[in-house]
CSV table of C-alpha atoms and ligand atoms in Angstrom, one decimal:
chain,number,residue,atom,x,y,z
A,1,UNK,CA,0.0,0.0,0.0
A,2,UNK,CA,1.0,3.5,-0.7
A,3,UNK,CA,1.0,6.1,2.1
A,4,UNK,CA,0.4,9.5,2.2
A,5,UNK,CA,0.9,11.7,4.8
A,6,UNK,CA,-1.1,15.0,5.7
A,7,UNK,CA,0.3,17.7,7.7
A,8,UNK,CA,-2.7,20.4,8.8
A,9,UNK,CA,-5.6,18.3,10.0
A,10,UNK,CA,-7.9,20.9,10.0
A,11,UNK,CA,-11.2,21.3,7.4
A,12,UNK,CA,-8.8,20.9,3.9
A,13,UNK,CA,-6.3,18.2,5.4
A,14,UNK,CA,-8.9,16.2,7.1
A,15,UNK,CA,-11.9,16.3,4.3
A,16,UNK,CA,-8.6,15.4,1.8
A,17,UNK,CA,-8.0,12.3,3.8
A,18,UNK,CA,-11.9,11.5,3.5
A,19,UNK,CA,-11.4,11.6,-0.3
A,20,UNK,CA,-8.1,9.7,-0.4
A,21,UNK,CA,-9.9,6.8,2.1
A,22,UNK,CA,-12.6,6.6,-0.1
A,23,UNK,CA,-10.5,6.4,-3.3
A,24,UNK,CA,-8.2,3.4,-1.1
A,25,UNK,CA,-5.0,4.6,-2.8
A,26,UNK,CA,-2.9,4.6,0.1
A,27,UNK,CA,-2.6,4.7,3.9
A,28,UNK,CA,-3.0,7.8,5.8
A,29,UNK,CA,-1.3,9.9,8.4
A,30,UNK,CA,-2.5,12.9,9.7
A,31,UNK,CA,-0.5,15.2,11.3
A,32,UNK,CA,-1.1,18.8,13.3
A,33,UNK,CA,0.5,20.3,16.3
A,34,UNK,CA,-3.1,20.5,18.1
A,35,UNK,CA,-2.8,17.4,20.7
A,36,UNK,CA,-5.2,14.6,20.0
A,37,UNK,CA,-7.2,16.0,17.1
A,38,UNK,CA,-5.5,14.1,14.5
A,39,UNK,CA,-5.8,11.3,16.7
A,40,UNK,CA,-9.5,11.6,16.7
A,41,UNK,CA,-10.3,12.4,13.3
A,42,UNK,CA,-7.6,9.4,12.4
A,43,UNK,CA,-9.5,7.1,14.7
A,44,UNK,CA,-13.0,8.6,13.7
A,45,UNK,CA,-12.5,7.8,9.5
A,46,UNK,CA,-10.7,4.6,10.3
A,47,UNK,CA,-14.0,3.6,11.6
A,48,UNK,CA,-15.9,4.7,8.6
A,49,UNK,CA,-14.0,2.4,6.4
A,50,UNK,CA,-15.9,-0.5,7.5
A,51,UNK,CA,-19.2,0.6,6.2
A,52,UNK,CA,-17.3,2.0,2.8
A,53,UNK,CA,-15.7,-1.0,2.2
A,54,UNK,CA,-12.0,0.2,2.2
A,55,UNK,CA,-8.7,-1.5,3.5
A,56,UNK,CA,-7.2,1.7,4.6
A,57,UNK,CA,-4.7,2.0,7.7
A,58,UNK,CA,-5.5,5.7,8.9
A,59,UNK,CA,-3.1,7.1,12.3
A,60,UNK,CA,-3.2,10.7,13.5
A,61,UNK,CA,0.0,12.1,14.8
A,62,UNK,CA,2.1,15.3,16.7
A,63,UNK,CA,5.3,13.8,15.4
A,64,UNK,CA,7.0,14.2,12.0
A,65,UNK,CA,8.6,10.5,12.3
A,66,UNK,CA,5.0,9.4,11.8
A,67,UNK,CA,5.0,10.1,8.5
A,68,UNK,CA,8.4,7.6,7.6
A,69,UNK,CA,8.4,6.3,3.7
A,70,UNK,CA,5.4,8.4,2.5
A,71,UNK,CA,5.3,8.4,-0.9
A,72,UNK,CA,3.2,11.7,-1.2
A,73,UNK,CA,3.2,14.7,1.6
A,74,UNK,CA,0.6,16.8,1.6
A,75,UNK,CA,1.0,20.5,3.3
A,76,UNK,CA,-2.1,22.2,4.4
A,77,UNK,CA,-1.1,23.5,7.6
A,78,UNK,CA,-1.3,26.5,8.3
A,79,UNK,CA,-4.3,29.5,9.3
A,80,UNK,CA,-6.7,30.2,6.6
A,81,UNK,CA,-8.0,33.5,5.5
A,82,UNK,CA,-10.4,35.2,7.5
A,83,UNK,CA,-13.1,37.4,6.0
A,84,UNK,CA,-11.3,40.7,4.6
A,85,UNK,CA,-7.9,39.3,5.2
A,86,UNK,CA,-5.9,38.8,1.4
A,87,UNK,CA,-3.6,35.6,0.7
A,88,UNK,CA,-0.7,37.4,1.1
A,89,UNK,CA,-1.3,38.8,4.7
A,90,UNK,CA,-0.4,35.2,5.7
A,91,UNK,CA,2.7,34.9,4.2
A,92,UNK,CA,4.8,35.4,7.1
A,93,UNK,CA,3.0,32.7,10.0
A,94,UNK,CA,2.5,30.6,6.8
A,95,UNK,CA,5.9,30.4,5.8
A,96,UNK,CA,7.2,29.5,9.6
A,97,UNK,CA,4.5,26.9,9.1
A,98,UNK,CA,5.0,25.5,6.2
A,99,UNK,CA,9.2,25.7,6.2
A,100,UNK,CA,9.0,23.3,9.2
A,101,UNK,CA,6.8,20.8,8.0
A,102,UNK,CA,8.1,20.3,4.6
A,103,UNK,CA,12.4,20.4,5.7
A,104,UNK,CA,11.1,17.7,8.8
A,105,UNK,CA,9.2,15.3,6.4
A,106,UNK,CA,11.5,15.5,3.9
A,107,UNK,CA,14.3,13.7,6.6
A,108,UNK,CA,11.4,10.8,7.4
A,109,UNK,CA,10.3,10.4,3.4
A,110,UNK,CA,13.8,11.4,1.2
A,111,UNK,CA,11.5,10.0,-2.0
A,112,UNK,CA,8.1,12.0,-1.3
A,113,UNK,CA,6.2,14.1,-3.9
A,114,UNK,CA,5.4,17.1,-2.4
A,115,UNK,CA,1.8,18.7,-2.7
A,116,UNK,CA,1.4,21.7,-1.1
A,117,UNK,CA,-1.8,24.1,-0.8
A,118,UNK,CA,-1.3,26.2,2.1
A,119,UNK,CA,-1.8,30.0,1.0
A,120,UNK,CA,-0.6,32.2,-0.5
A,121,UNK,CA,-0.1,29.1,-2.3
A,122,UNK,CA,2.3,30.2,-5.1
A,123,UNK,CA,4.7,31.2,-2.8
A,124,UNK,CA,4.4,28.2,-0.5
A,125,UNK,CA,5.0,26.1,-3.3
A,126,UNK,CA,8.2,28.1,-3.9
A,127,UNK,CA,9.5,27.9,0.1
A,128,UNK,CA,8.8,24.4,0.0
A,129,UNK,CA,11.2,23.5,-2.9
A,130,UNK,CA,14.1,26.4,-2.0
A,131,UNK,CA,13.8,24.6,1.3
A,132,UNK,CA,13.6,21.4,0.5
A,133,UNK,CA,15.9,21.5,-2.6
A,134,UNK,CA,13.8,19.0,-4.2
A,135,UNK,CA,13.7,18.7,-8.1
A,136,UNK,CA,10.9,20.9,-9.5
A,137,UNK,CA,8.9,17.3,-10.7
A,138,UNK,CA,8.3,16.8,-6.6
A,139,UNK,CA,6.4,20.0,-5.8
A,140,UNK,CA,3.8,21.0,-7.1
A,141,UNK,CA,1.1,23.5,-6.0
A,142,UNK,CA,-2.8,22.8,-6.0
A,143,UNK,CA,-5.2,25.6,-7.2
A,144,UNK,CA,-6.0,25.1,-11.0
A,145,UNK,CA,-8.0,22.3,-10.3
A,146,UNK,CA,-9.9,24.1,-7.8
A,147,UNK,CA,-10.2,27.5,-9.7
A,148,UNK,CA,-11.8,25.8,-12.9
A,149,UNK,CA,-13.6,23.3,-11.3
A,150,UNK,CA,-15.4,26.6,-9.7
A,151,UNK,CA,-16.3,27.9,-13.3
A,152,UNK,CA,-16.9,24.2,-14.9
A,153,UNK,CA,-19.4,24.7,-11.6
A,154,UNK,CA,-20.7,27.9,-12.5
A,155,UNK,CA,-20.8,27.0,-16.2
A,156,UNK,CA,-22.6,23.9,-15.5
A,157,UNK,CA,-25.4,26.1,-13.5
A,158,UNK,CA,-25.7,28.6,-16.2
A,159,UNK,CA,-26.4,25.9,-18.8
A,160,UNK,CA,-27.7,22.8,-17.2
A,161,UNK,CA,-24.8,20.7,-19.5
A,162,UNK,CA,-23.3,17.7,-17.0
A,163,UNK,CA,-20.3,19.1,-15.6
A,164,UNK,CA,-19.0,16.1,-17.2
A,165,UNK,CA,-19.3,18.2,-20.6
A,166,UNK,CA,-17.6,21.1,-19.3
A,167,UNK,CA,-13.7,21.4,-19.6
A,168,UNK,CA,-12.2,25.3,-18.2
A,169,UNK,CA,-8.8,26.2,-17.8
A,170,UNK,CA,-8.0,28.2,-15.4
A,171,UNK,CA,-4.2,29.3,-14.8
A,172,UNK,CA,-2.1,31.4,-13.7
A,173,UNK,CA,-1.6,32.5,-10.1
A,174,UNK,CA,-4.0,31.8,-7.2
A,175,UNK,CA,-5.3,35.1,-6.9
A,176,UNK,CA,-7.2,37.8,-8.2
A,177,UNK,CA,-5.6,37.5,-11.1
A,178,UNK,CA,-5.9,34.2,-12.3
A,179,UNK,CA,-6.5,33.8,-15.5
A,180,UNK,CA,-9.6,31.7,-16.8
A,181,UNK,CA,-8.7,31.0,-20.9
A,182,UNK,CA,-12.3,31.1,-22.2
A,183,UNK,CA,-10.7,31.0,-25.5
A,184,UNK,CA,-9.8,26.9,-24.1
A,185,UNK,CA,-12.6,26.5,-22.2
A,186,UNK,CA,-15.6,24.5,-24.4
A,187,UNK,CA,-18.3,22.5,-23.7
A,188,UNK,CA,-18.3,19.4,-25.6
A,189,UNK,CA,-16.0,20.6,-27.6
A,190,UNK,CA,-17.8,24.0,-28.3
A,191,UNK,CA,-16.3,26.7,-27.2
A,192,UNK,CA,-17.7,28.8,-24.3
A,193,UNK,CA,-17.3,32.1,-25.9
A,194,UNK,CA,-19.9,30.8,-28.6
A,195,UNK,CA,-22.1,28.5,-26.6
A,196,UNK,CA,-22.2,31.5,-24.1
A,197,UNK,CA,-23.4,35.2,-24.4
A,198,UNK,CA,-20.4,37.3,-23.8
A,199,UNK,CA,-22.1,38.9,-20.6
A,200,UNK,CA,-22.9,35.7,-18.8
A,201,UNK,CA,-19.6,34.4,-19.8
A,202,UNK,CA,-17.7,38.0,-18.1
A,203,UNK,CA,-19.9,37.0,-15.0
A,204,UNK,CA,-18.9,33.4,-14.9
A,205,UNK,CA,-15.2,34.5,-15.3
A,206,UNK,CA,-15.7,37.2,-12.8
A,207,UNK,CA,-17.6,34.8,-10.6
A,208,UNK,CA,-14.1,32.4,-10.5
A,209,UNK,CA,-11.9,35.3,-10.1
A,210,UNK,CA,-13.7,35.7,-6.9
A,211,UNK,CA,-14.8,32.2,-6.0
A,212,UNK,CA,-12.5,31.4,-2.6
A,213,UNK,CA,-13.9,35.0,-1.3
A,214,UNK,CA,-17.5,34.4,-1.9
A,215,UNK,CA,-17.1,31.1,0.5
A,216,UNK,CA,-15.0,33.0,2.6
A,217,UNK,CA,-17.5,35.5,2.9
A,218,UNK,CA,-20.4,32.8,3.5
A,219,UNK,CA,-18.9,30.8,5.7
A,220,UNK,CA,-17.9,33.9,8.0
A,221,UNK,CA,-14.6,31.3,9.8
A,222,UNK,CA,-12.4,29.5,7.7
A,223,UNK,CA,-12.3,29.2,3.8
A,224,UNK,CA,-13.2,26.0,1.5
A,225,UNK,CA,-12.2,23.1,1.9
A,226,UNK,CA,-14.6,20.1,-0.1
A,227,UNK,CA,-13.7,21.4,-3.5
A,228,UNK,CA,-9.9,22.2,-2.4
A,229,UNK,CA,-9.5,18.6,-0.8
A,230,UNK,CA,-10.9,17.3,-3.8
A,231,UNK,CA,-8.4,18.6,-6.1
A,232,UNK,CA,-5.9,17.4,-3.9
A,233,UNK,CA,-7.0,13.8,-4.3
A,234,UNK,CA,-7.2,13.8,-8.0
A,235,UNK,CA,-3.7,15.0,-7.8
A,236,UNK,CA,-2.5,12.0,-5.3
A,237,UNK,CA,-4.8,9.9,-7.4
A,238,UNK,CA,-3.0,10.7,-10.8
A,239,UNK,CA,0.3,10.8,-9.4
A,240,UNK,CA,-0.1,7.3,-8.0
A,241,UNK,CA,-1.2,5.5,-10.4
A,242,UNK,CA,1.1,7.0,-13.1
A,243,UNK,CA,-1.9,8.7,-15.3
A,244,UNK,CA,-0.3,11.1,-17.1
A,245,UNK,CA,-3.0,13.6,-16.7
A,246,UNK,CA,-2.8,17.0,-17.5
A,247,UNK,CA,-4.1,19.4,-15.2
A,248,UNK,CA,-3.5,22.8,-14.2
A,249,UNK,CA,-1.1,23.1,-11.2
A,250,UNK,CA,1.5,25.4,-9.8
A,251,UNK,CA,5.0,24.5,-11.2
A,252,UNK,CA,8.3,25.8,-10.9
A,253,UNK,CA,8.8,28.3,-14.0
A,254,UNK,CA,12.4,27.9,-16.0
A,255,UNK,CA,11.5,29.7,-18.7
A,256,UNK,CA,8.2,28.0,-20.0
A,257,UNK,CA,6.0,30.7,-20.7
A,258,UNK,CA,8.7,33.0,-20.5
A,259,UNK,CA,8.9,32.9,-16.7
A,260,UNK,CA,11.5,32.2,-14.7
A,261,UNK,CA,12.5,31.1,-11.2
A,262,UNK,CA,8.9,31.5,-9.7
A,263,UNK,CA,5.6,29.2,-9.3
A,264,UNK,CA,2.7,29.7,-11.4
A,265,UNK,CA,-0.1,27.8,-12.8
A,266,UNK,CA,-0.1,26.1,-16.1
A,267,UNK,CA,-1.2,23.0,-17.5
A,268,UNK,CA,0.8,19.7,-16.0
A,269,UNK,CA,1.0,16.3,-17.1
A,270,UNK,CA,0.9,14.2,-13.2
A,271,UNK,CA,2.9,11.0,-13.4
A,272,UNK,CA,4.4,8.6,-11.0
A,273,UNK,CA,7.8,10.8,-10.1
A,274,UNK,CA,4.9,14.1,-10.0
A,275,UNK,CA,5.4,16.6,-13.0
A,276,UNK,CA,6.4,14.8,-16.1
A,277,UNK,CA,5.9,17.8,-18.4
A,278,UNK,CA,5.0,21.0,-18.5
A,279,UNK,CA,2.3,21.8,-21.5
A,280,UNK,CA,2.1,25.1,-23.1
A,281,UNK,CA,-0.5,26.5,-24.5
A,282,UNK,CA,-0.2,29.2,-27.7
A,283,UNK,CA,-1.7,32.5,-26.3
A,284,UNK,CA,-2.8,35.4,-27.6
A,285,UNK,CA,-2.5,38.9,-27.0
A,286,UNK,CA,-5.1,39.3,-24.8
A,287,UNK,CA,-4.3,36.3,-23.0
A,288,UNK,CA,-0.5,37.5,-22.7
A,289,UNK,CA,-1.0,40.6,-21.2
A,290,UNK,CA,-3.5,38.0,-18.2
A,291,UNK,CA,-0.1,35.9,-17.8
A,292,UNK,CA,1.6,39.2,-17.4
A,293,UNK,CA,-0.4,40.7,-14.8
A,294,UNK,CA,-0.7,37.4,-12.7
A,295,UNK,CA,2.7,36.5,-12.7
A,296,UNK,CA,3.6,40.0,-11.7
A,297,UNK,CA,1.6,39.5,-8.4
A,298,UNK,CA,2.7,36.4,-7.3
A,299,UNK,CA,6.3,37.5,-8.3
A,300,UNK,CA,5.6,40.1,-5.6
A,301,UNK,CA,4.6,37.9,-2.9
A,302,UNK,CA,7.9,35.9,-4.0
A,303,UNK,CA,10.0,39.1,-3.2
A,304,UNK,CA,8.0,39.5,0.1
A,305,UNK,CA,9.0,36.4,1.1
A,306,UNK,CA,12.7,36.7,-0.1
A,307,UNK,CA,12.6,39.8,2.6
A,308,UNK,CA,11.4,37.2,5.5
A,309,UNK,CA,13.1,34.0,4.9
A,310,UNK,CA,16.7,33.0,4.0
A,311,UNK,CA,17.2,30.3,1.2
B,401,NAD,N1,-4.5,26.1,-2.4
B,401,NAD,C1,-5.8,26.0,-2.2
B,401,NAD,O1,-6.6,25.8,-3.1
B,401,NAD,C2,-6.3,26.0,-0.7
B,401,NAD,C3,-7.6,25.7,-0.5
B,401,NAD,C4,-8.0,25.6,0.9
B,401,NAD,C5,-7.2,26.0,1.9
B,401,NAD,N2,-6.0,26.5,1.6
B,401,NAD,C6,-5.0,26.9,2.6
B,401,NAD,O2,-4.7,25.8,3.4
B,401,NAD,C7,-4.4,26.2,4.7
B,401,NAD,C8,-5.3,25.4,5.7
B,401,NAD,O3,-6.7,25.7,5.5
B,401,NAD,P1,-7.8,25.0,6.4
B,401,NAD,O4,-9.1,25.5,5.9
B,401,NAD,O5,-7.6,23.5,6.4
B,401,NAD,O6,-7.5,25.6,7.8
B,401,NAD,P2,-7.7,25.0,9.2
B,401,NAD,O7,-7.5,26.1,10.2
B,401,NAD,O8,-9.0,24.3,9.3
B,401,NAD,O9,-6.5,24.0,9.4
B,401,NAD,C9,-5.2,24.3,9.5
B,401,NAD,C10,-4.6,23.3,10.4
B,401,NAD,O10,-3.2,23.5,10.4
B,401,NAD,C11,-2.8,23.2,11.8
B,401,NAD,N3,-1.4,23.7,12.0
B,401,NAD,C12,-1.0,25.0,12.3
B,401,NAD,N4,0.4,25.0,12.5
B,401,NAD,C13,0.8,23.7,12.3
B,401,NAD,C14,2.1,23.1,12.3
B,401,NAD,N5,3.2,23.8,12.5
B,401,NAD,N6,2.1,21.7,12.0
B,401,NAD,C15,1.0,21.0,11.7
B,401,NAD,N7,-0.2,21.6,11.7
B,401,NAD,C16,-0.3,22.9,11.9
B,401,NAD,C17,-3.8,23.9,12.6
B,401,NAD,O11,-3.8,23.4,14.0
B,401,NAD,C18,-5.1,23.5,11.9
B,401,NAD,O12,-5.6,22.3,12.4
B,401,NAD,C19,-4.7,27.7,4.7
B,401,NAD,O13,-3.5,28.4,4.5
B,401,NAD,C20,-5.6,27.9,3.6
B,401,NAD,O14,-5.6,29.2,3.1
B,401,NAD,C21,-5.5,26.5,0.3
């Protein structure tokens, strides 16, 4: 059996190991530095597994050595956003955070892929592998998934068309300015900008853009978590079994897309050692000038960090 260790078992750590268990790709460890939660939550889903039918060994843990020979780590430790707070205002607690967790596994699991989806989630991504000094194949950030399964969500509302007919791309970086390629995005093959009038579309994209804040804003405490988790898992999932499946991720730029030494999301074919390529997409103007913008403000959050923590 595989194993994958979690470190944050709060609402994304511990609904990701819900969707792991009930996928039975591997065992699971849960890890967090509040005493006896993981424990329970461990305990708790390891007693779900009867009734779902799944062999799955599930511990909870305070201790790094718990996670020995994991083949992925996921890193969701960390606070979350509060309402009016931006991604970047948790850089600095974040980055303590998430330094730790990934430099401490990395001594217990020398061969783990790295997933990491603490925010501000570019530049997490980018801690993790100056820290780690890992190859840029074994970390890789999770929030394309998440930001166009929002608008496959929203498209699939405006239309009634099975979600399973809806395919959006959304890159770039996890923030404002990410950058939903309508000119990609179809449904069955059509393309949105003609299935869709082009005010409902500008809604739908404006409706992503802002898609962790409206949730944010609902839920009052904390952020999302189902759809996050969820990404997470089709991540572990494709990795695991070697699918080759492209999805947008955060990678580590060297040049493709004509960006350099930074994270940034762009299409990514998920394998067995984690990023086996990197795809790239012809843009267009328009689309430029999005990629421009976006990787200008996560390149900023970069340089924050650069002030706060020696590589
Ligand atoms: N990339 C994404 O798409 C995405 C989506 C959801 C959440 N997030 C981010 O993930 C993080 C967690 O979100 P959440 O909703 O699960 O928050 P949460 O507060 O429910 O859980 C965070 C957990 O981290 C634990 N923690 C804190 N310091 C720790 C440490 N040193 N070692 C181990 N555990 C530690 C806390 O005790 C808590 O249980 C936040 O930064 C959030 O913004 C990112």
């Amino acid at each position: 059996m595989n194993k994958i260790s979690i470190i944050g078992a709060g609402m994304t750590g511990a609904t990701a190991a819900h969707w792991l268990a009930e996928r039975e790709l591997a065992d699971l460890v849960l890890v967090d530095v509040v005493e006896g939660m993981p424990q329970g939550k461990a305990l708790d889903l390891l007693e779900a597994m009867p009734i779902i039918a799944r062999d799955v060994e599930i511990v909870g843990a305070n201790d790094y050595a718990t996670t020995k020979d994991s083949d992925i780590i996921i890193i969701t430790a960390g606070l979350a956003r509060k309402p009016g707070m931006s991604r970047d205002d948790l850089l600095k607690t974040n980055a303590d955070i998430v330094g730790k967790a990934a430099t401490e596994t990395l001594k217990y699991s020398p061969n783990a892929i790295f997933l990491v989806l603490t925010n501000p989630l570019d530049t997490m991504a980018y801690l993790t592998l100056k820290l780690t000094g890992l190859p840029r194949e074994r970390v890789i950030g999770q929030a394309g998934i998440l930001d166009s399964a929002r608008m496959r969500a929203f498209v699939a509302l405006e239309t009634g068309v099975s979600v399973e007919n809806i395919d959006c791309y959304v890159l770039g970086g996890h923030g404002d300015e990410m950058v939903p390629l309508t000119r990609h995005s179809n449904i069955a093959g059509i393309p949105l900008k003609e299935y869709l009038p082009s005010d409902r579309l500008a809604a739908i994209v404006t409706r992503t853009r802002k898609g962790g804040g409206e949730i944010v804003n609902l839920l009052k405490t904390g952020s999302a978590y189902y759809a996050p988790s969820a990404a997470c898992a089709q991540m572990a999932e494709a990795i695991l079994k070697n699918k080759n499946l492209i999805v947008p991720c955060a990678a580590y730029m060297d040049g493709e897309y004509g960006l350099k030494d930074m994270f940034f999301g762009v299409p990514v074919m998920l394998g067995r050692n984690g990023i086996v390529k990197i795809v790239e997409y012809d843009l267009d103007d328009e689309e430029k000038a999005m990629f421009e913008e976006s990787a200008a403000a996560v390149k900023e959050t970069h340089d924050a960090l650069k002030n706060l923590v020696a590589f």
